[in-house]
Amino acid sequence: MDDCIIIGGGPAGLTAAIYLSRYHLKIRLFDCGSSRAALIPCTHNHAGYPEGISGLDLLAAMRAQAEKYGTVREAAKVMGLRAIEGGFAARIGEREVRARSVLLATGVVNHRPPMPDALHDIALAKGQIRYCPVCDGYEVTDRRVAVYGTGEHGAREALFVRSFTQDVTLIAPDRHDLPPEQIEQLEDAGVARVEGPAADWALEDDQILLTVPSGQLRFDSLYPALGSHIRSELAVEAGARADDSGCLEVDDHQRTSLPGLFAAGDVAKGLDQISHAMGEAGVAATTIRNMLNAETPLWR
Ligand SMILES: Cc1cc2nc3c(=O)[nH]c(=O)nc-3n(C[C@H](O)[C@H](O)[C@H](O)COP(=O)(O)OP(=O)(O)OC[C@H]3O[C@@H](n4cnc5c(N)ncnc54)[C@H](O)[C@@H]3O)c2cc1C
């Protein structure tokens, strides 16, 4: 039986792999190749890279570091997870792999606006579509910006973006659904409200264009605020507790409610950021090491 199975090869899973491999533990990392970090054209808020670094370059460097210390990494999707005597069994195709502990670092998937995938990906690469004002609000300073969403989430995002630029428009995917207090807050902040639905998405002159019932609009950047799918199913099916949104509940050592099962990164409740994912993974890995050592001393 291995010491730990890590599910996920994003910033959280790879950080945990580096730590656990350097603790001389026998680990195995599974990754189905869909890290949100891989979508980052260039991050400018991740400390240590004054000129920024692309998500793909950051992941490649982390993979090389993990492999240098002996991490076994498989490009495969884990399809099932269950608790067994003394640990867990993860199902990969027809195979079952067993370990004394598991770290789930499967992240989240953002819901996309209703535009063709190819257009979306070009817009994302050029910063015309952005998903994270915490990450890159600075880059839209004094630009013309839309937030595509409504309700509490859409209003909160629009008000957050307002501290970077005075030109913010909140576009409803259909009709706006906003309580009076939020309408008042948006009006106080000078955030424009536009009803959807939006169609005829296009890119032109470094701007994103869309047509709503009141006419055609163009922006330098648009932030979808449509929520995300939290990839916590494996842990929930194994018996771990999640909140209503699907985020795994963890204690301050990244332990889920199921003993031996840990979670780090976006899949756990917290700030969806690379640095946070890495910090949580360092805590999880060290707690896993200490738990295994308490069961059987890890002396060489
Ligand atoms: C466009 C964009 C820009 C961003 N910019 C920034 C930024 O500038 N700064 C910043 O700090 N953050 C940024 N973020 C957020 C950042 O990408 C995430 O917070 C970070 O990637 C979270 O890391 P993670 O390891 O938790 O999840 P992820 O990076 O999403 O990794 C999850 C991993 O789990 C794997 N996986 C999922 N299910 C399975 C399964 N069943 N079996 C095997 N593998 C599985 C996936 O393949 C993936 O490798 C941005 C996000 C987006 C979308």
Short mmCIF file of C-alpha atoms in Angstrom, two decimals, residues 9-277:
data_model
loop_
_atom_site.label_atom_id
_atom_site.label_comp_id
_atom_site.label_asym_id
_atom_site.label_seq_id
_atom_site.Cartn_x
_atom_site.Cartn_y
_atom_site.Cartn_z
CA GLY A 9 -1.92 17.99 -10.60
CA GLY A 10 -2.57 21.71 -10.19
CA PRO A 11 -0.73 24.06 -7.78
CA ALA A 12 -2.24 22.30 -4.72
CA GLY A 13 -1.59 18.70 -5.79
CA LEU A 14 1.92 19.42 -7.07
CA THR A 15 2.93 21.35 -3.94
CA ALA A 16 1.77 18.44 -1.80
CA ALA A 17 3.71 16.06 -4.07
CA ILE A 18 6.92 18.07 -3.59
CA TYR A 19 6.53 18.09 0.20
CA LEU A 20 5.51 14.43 0.55
CA SER A 21 8.26 13.18 -1.78
CA ARG A 22 10.81 15.17 0.21
CA TYR A 23 9.48 13.51 3.39
CA HIS A 24 10.60 10.20 1.75
CA LEU A 25 7.00 8.98 1.49
CA LYS A 26 5.70 6.67 -1.20
CA ILE A 27 3.15 8.65 -3.13
CA ARG A 28 1.31 8.53 -6.42
CA LEU A 29 -0.26 11.52 -8.15
CA PHE A 30 -3.10 11.22 -10.68
CA ASP A 31 -3.94 14.08 -13.01
CA CYS A 32 -6.50 14.20 -15.80
CA GLY A 33 -4.93 17.37 -17.27
CA SER A 34 -7.49 20.09 -16.63
CA SER A 35 -5.91 22.48 -14.13
CA ARG A 36 -7.45 25.96 -13.97
CA ALA A 37 -3.89 27.24 -13.63
CA ALA A 38 -3.21 26.00 -17.18
CA LEU A 39 -5.69 28.65 -18.41
CA ILE A 40 -3.74 31.58 -16.96
CA PRO A 41 -2.09 33.50 -19.84
CA CYS A 42 0.28 35.26 -17.42
CA THR A 43 -0.16 35.68 -13.68
CA HIS A 44 1.12 38.94 -12.22
CA ASN A 45 0.03 38.49 -8.61
CA HIS A 46 1.87 35.27 -7.86
CA ALA A 47 4.81 36.34 -5.69
CA GLY A 48 8.36 35.77 -6.92
CA TYR A 49 7.80 36.52 -10.61
CA PRO A 50 8.10 40.30 -11.12
CA GLU A 51 7.51 39.95 -14.88
CA GLY A 52 4.71 37.39 -14.37
CA ILE A 53 4.64 33.74 -15.41
CA SER A 54 2.19 31.74 -17.53
CA GLY A 55 0.16 29.07 -15.79
CA LEU A 56 1.61 26.40 -18.09
CA ASP A 57 5.21 27.40 -17.27
CA LEU A 58 4.49 27.45 -13.55
CA LEU A 59 2.91 23.97 -13.69
CA ALA A 60 5.81 22.60 -15.77
CA ALA A 61 8.34 23.88 -13.21
CA MET A 62 6.36 22.37 -10.35
CA ARG A 63 6.06 19.01 -12.14
CA ALA A 64 9.83 18.96 -12.74
CA GLN A 65 10.46 19.74 -9.06
CA ALA A 66 8.10 16.98 -7.88
CA GLU A 67 9.62 14.43 -10.27
CA LYS A 68 13.14 15.37 -9.17
CA TYR A 69 12.27 14.07 -5.70
CA GLY A 70 10.62 10.88 -6.95
CA THR A 71 6.91 11.71 -7.33
CA VAL A 72 5.18 9.09 -9.47
CA ARG A 73 2.73 10.96 -11.69
CA GLU A 74 0.14 9.34 -13.94
CA ALA A 75 -1.94 11.14 -16.54
CA ALA A 76 -5.23 9.48 -15.61
CA LYS A 77 -8.62 10.31 -14.19
CA VAL A 78 -9.62 8.82 -10.85
CA MET A 79 -13.17 7.55 -11.30
CA GLY A 80 -13.98 6.34 -7.79
CA LEU A 81 -12.74 6.54 -4.21
CA ARG A 82 -13.71 4.45 -1.17
CA ALA A 83 -12.52 3.99 2.38
CA ILE A 84 -11.04 0.55 3.12
CA GLU A 85 -9.38 -1.06 6.16
CA GLY A 86 -6.29 1.07 6.90
CA GLY A 87 -6.78 3.59 4.10
CA PHE A 88 -8.42 4.19 0.73
CA ALA A 89 -8.82 2.58 -2.69
CA ALA A 90 -8.92 4.78 -5.79
CA ARG A 91 -10.36 3.40 -9.03
CA ILE A 92 -8.58 4.25 -12.29
CA GLY A 93 -10.21 2.43 -15.20
CA GLU A 94 -10.23 -1.27 -14.31
CA ARG A 95 -7.45 -0.82 -11.73
CA GLU A 96 -7.59 -0.08 -8.00
CA VAL A 97 -4.71 1.68 -6.24
CA ARG A 98 -4.50 1.65 -2.45
CA ALA A 99 -2.92 4.08 0.00
CA ARG A 100 -3.00 4.91 3.70
CA SER A 101 -4.15 8.48 2.99
CA VAL A 102 -5.56 10.60 0.16
CA LEU A 103 -5.24 14.27 -0.70
CA LEU A 104 -8.00 15.58 -2.96
CA ALA A 105 -6.81 18.61 -4.98
CA THR A 106 -9.25 18.46 -7.89
CA GLY A 107 -10.11 22.18 -8.07
CA VAL A 108 -13.17 23.74 -9.70
CA VAL A 109 -14.44 24.41 -13.23
CA ASN A 110 -15.82 27.88 -14.05
CA HIS A 111 -19.20 28.10 -15.80
CA ARG A 112 -18.64 29.80 -19.15
CA PRO A 113 -20.74 32.44 -20.91
CA PRO A 114 -22.82 31.25 -23.89
CA MET A 115 -20.27 31.93 -26.63
CA PRO A 116 -18.52 29.53 -29.00
CA ASP A 117 -15.65 27.66 -27.30
CA ALA A 118 -13.04 28.69 -29.87
CA LEU A 119 -13.94 32.38 -29.49
CA HIS A 120 -13.95 32.03 -25.70
CA ASP A 121 -10.44 30.57 -25.69
CA ILE A 122 -9.04 33.34 -27.92
CA ALA A 123 -10.70 35.98 -25.71
CA LEU A 124 -9.28 34.31 -22.58
CA ALA A 125 -5.76 34.26 -24.00
CA LYS A 126 -6.00 37.96 -24.89
CA GLY A 127 -7.53 39.10 -21.58
CA GLN A 128 -10.88 40.03 -23.14
CA ILE A 129 -12.46 37.30 -20.99
CA ARG A 130 -11.18 37.16 -17.41
CA TYR A 131 -12.33 35.02 -14.50
CA CYS A 132 -10.68 36.41 -11.43
CA PRO A 133 -10.62 40.11 -10.47
CA VAL A 134 -8.66 39.19 -7.32
CA CYS A 135 -5.94 37.92 -9.72
CA ASP A 136 -6.04 40.47 -12.52
CA GLY A 137 -8.28 43.41 -11.56
CA TYR A 138 -5.10 45.49 -11.67
CA GLU A 139 -4.78 44.76 -15.39
CA VAL A 140 -8.20 46.39 -16.08
CA THR A 141 -7.39 49.61 -14.23
CA ASP A 142 -9.31 52.47 -15.89
CA ARG A 143 -10.58 50.16 -18.66
CA ARG A 144 -14.15 49.59 -19.87
CA VAL A 145 -15.28 46.41 -18.12
CA ALA A 146 -18.39 44.21 -18.02
CA VAL A 147 -19.40 41.66 -15.41
CA TYR A 148 -21.71 39.00 -16.87
CA GLY A 149 -24.02 37.79 -14.11
CA THR A 150 -26.63 38.92 -11.64
CA GLY A 151 -27.83 38.28 -8.08
CA GLU A 152 -25.57 38.55 -5.07
CA HIS A 153 -22.59 36.98 -6.86
CA GLY A 154 -22.80 39.23 -9.93
CA ALA A 155 -23.32 42.39 -7.86
CA ARG A 156 -20.44 41.53 -5.51
CA GLU A 157 -18.09 40.95 -8.44
CA ALA A 158 -19.13 44.21 -10.16
CA LEU A 159 -18.57 46.18 -6.93
CA PHE A 160 -15.15 44.52 -6.51
CA VAL A 161 -14.14 45.50 -10.05
CA ARG A 162 -15.35 49.07 -9.37
CA SER A 163 -12.23 49.70 -7.25
CA PHE A 164 -10.13 49.27 -10.42
CA THR A 165 -12.20 51.29 -12.87
CA GLN A 166 -15.19 53.62 -12.87
CA ASP A 167 -16.55 52.11 -16.12
CA VAL A 168 -18.31 48.92 -14.96
CA THR A 169 -21.48 47.41 -16.47
CA LEU A 170 -23.34 44.46 -14.92
CA ILE A 171 -25.01 42.45 -17.69
CA ALA A 172 -27.72 39.95 -16.75
CA PRO A 173 -27.58 36.56 -18.50
CA ASP A 174 -31.36 37.05 -18.81
CA ARG A 175 -33.29 39.52 -16.58
CA HIS A 176 -31.62 41.04 -13.49
CA ASP A 177 -32.55 39.47 -10.18
CA LEU A 178 -31.27 41.94 -7.58
CA PRO A 179 -32.73 42.88 -4.18
CA PRO A 180 -33.32 46.65 -3.58
CA GLU A 181 -30.24 46.99 -1.29
CA GLN A 182 -27.98 45.68 -4.04
CA ILE A 183 -29.54 47.96 -6.64
CA GLU A 184 -28.87 50.88 -4.29
CA GLN A 185 -25.23 49.79 -3.77
CA LEU A 186 -24.68 49.44 -7.53
CA GLU A 187 -26.25 52.85 -8.15
CA ASP A 188 -24.14 54.48 -5.42
CA ALA A 189 -21.03 53.00 -7.05
CA GLY A 190 -22.09 54.12 -10.53
CA VAL A 191 -22.26 50.55 -11.90
CA ALA A 192 -24.52 50.42 -14.99
CA ARG A 193 -27.10 47.60 -15.25
CA VAL A 194 -28.05 46.04 -18.57
CA GLU A 195 -30.63 43.30 -19.19
CA GLY A 196 -29.75 40.22 -21.28
CA PRO A 197 -29.79 37.88 -22.97
CA ALA A 198 -26.55 38.48 -24.84
CA ALA A 199 -25.91 37.15 -28.34
CA ASP A 200 -23.56 37.70 -31.31
CA TRP A 201 -20.38 37.54 -29.23
CA ALA A 202 -17.38 38.77 -31.24
CA LEU A 203 -13.83 40.11 -30.86
CA GLU A 204 -12.69 43.27 -32.61
CA ASP A 205 -9.83 45.73 -32.06
CA ASP A 206 -8.80 44.14 -28.74
CA GLN A 207 -12.36 44.44 -27.46
CA ILE A 208 -15.18 41.99 -26.83
CA LEU A 209 -18.55 42.76 -28.44
CA LEU A 210 -21.98 41.42 -27.61
CA THR A 211 -25.53 42.33 -28.47
CA VAL A 212 -28.24 42.69 -25.81
CA PRO A 213 -31.89 43.74 -26.38
CA SER A 214 -30.90 47.43 -25.95
CA GLY A 215 -28.16 47.24 -28.63
CA GLN A 216 -24.53 46.32 -29.26
CA LEU A 217 -21.99 46.80 -26.45
CA ARG A 218 -18.18 46.63 -26.46
CA PHE A 219 -15.75 46.24 -23.58
CA ASP A 220 -12.01 45.89 -23.01
CA SER A 221 -12.67 42.92 -20.71
CA LEU A 222 -15.62 40.87 -19.49
CA TYR A 223 -15.71 38.86 -16.26
CA PRO A 224 -18.24 35.98 -16.26
CA ALA A 225 -19.74 35.73 -12.75
CA LEU A 226 -21.71 32.53 -13.28
CA GLY A 227 -20.30 30.38 -10.48
CA SER A 228 -18.35 27.13 -10.80
CA HIS A 229 -18.63 23.40 -10.52
CA ILE A 230 -16.70 22.19 -7.46
CA ARG A 231 -14.99 18.89 -8.25
CA SER A 232 -15.59 17.33 -4.82
CA GLU A 233 -17.70 14.31 -5.92
CA LEU A 234 -15.01 11.69 -5.21
CA ALA A 235 -14.66 12.82 -1.58
CA VAL A 236 -18.40 13.26 -1.05
CA GLU A 237 -19.10 9.76 -2.42
CA ALA A 238 -16.44 8.39 -0.07
CA GLY A 239 -18.27 10.05 2.85
CA ALA A 240 -16.71 13.51 3.36
CA ARG A 241 -18.86 16.54 4.15
CA ALA A 242 -19.24 19.45 1.71
CA ASP A 243 -21.13 22.74 2.04
CA ASP A 244 -24.15 23.68 -0.11
CA SER A 245 -21.91 24.93 -2.93
CA GLY A 246 -19.99 21.63 -3.01
CA CYS A 247 -16.78 22.90 -1.34
CA LEU A 248 -15.25 20.35 1.01
CA GLU A 249 -15.29 21.23 4.67
CA VAL A 250 -11.80 21.07 6.15
CA ASP A 251 -10.30 21.92 9.53
CA ASP A 252 -7.24 24.13 9.91
CA HIS A 253 -4.98 21.17 9.06
CA GLN A 254 -6.90 20.45 5.80
CA ARG A 255 -8.52 17.30 7.26
CA THR A 256 -11.95 16.55 5.80
CA SER A 257 -14.65 15.01 7.98
CA LEU A 258 -13.44 11.56 6.81
CA PRO A 259 -10.29 10.47 8.73
CA GLY A 260 -7.29 10.05 6.42
CA LEU A 261 -8.84 12.10 3.60
CA PHE A 262 -7.44 15.61 3.12
CA ALA A 263 -8.35 18.42 0.70
CA ALA A 264 -6.44 21.48 -0.52
CA GLY A 265 -6.86 24.22 -3.11
CA ASP A 266 -10.01 25.46 -4.81
CA VAL A 267 -11.97 22.26 -3.96
CA ALA A 268 -11.84 23.27 -0.29
CA LYS A 269 -13.56 26.41 0.94
CA GLY A 270 -11.27 29.43 0.76
CA LEU A 271 -9.65 32.03 -1.48
CA ASP A 272 -9.32 30.54 -4.98
CA GLN A 273 -5.70 31.54 -5.57
CA ILE A 274 -2.45 29.78 -6.43
CA SER A 275 -0.71 30.97 -3.25
CA HIS A 276 -3.63 29.78 -1.10
CA ALA A 277 -3.70 26.39 -2.84
#
